[in-house]
mmCIF file of C-alpha atoms in Angstrom:
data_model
loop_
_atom_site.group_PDB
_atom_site.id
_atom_site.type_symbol
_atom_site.label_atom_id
_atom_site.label_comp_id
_atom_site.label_asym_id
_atom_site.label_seq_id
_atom_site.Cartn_x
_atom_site.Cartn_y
_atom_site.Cartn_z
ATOM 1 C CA UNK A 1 15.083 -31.521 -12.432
ATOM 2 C CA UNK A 2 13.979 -32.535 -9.131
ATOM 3 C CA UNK A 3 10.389 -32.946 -10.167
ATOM 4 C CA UNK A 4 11.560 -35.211 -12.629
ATOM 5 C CA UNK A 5 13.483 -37.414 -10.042
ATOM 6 C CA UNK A 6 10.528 -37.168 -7.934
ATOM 7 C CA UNK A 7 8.205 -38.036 -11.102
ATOM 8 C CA UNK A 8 10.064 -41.283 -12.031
ATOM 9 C CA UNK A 9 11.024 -42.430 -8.250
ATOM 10 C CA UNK A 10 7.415 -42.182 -6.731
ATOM 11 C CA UNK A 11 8.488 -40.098 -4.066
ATOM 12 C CA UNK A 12 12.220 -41.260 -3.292
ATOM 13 C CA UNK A 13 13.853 -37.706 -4.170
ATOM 14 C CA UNK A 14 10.774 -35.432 -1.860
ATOM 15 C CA UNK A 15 13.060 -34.044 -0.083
ATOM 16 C CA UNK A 16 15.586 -33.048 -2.892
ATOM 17 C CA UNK A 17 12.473 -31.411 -4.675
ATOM 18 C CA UNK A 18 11.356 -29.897 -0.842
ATOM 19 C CA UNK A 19 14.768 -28.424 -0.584
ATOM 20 C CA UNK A 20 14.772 -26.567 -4.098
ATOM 21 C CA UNK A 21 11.509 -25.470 -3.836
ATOM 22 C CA UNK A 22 12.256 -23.743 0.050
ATOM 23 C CA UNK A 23 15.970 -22.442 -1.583
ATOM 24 C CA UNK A 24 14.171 -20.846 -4.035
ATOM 25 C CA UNK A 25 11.642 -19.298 -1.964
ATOM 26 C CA UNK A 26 13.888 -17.807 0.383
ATOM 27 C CA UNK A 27 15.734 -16.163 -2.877
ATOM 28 C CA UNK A 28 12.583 -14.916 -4.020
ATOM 29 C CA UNK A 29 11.838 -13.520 -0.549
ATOM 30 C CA UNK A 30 15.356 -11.782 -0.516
ATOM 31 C CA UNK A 31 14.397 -10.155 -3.554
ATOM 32 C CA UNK A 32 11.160 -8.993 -2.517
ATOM 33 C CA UNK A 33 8.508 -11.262 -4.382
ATOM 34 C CA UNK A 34 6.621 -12.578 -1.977
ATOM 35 C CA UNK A 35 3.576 -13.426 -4.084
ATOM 36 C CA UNK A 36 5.878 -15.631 -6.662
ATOM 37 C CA UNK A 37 7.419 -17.130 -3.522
ATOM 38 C CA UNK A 38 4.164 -18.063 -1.608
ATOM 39 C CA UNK A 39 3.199 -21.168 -3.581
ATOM 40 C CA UNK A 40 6.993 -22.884 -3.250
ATOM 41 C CA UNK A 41 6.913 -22.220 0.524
ATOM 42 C CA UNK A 42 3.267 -24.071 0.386
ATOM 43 C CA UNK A 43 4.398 -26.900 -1.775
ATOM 44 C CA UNK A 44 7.304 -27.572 0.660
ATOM 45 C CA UNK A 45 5.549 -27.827 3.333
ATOM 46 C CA UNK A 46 2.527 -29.895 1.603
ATOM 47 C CA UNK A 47 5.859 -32.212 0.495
ATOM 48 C CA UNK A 48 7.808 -32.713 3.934
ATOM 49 C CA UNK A 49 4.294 -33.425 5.744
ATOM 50 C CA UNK A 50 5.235 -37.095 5.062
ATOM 51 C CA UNK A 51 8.977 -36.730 5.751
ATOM 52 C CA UNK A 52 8.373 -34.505 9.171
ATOM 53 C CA UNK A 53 11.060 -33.706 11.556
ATOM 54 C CA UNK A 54 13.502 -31.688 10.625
ATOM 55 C CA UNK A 55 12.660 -30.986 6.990
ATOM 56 C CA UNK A 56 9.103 -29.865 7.834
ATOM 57 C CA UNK A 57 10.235 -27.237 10.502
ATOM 58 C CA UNK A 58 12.477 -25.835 7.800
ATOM 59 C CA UNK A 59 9.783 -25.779 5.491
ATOM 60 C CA UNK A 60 7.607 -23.942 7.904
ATOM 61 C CA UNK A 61 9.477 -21.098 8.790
ATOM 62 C CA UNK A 62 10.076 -20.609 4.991
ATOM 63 C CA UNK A 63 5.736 -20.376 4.624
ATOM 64 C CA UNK A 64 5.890 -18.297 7.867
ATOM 65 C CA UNK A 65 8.508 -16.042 5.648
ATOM 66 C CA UNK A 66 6.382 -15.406 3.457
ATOM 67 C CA UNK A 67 2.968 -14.969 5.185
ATOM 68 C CA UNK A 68 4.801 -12.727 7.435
ATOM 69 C CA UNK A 69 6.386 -10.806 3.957
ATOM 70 C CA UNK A 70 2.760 -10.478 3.203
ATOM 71 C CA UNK A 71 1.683 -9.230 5.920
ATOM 72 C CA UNK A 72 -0.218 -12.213 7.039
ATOM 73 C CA UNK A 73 1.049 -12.091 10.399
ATOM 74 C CA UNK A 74 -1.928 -14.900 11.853
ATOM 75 C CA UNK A 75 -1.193 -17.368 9.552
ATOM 76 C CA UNK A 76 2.846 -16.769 9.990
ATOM 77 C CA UNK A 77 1.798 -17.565 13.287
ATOM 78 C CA UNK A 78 0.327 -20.789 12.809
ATOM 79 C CA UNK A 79 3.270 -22.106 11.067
ATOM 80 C CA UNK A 80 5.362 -20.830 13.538
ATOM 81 C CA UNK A 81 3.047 -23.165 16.057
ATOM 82 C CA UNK A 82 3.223 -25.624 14.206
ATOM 83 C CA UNK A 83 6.552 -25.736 13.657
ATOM 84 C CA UNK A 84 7.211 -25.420 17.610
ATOM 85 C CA UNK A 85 4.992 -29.006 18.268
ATOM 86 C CA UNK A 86 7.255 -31.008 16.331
ATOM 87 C CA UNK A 87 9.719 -33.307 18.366
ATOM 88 C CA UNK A 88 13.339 -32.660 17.944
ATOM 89 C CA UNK A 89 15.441 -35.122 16.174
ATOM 90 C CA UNK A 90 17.001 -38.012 18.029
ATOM 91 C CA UNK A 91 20.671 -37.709 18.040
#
């Protein structure tokens, strides 16, 4: 549903789609599929490049969850990084 928002409103819902692509990630990760969960945790992150901030920190650590469920432990690491250079939110 959200890639049909996303689809139709040329890129108004990216974060909605971002969000259900990271939830579902994280639910395959629970359950131990870390392969099927890999490409949702890269398509997040390819999607909130653009938004940045908060929503691409979440997104991440979600790809770090899985290249660390992988034992990828370097590349975990560069999203970790990565992660760590963005500038906190104004409040």
């Amino acid at each position: 549903m959200s890639r049909t928002l996303v689809g139709e409103s040329a890129g108004k819902h990216t974060d909605l789609l971002a969000r259900a692509l990271r939830t579902t990630a994280g639910i395959l990760l629970e359950r131990g599929k870390a392969t099927e969960a890999l490409p949702m945790a890269q398509e997040a992150v390819a999607l909130t490049r653009a938004i940045g901030g908060g929503p691409l920190v979440v997104s991440l650590h979600c790809l770090a969850g899985a290249f660390e469920a992988l034992h990828r432990y370097s590349e975990a690491a560069e999203m970790l990084a990565e992660a760590d250079q963005i500038p906190p939110a104004d409040c």
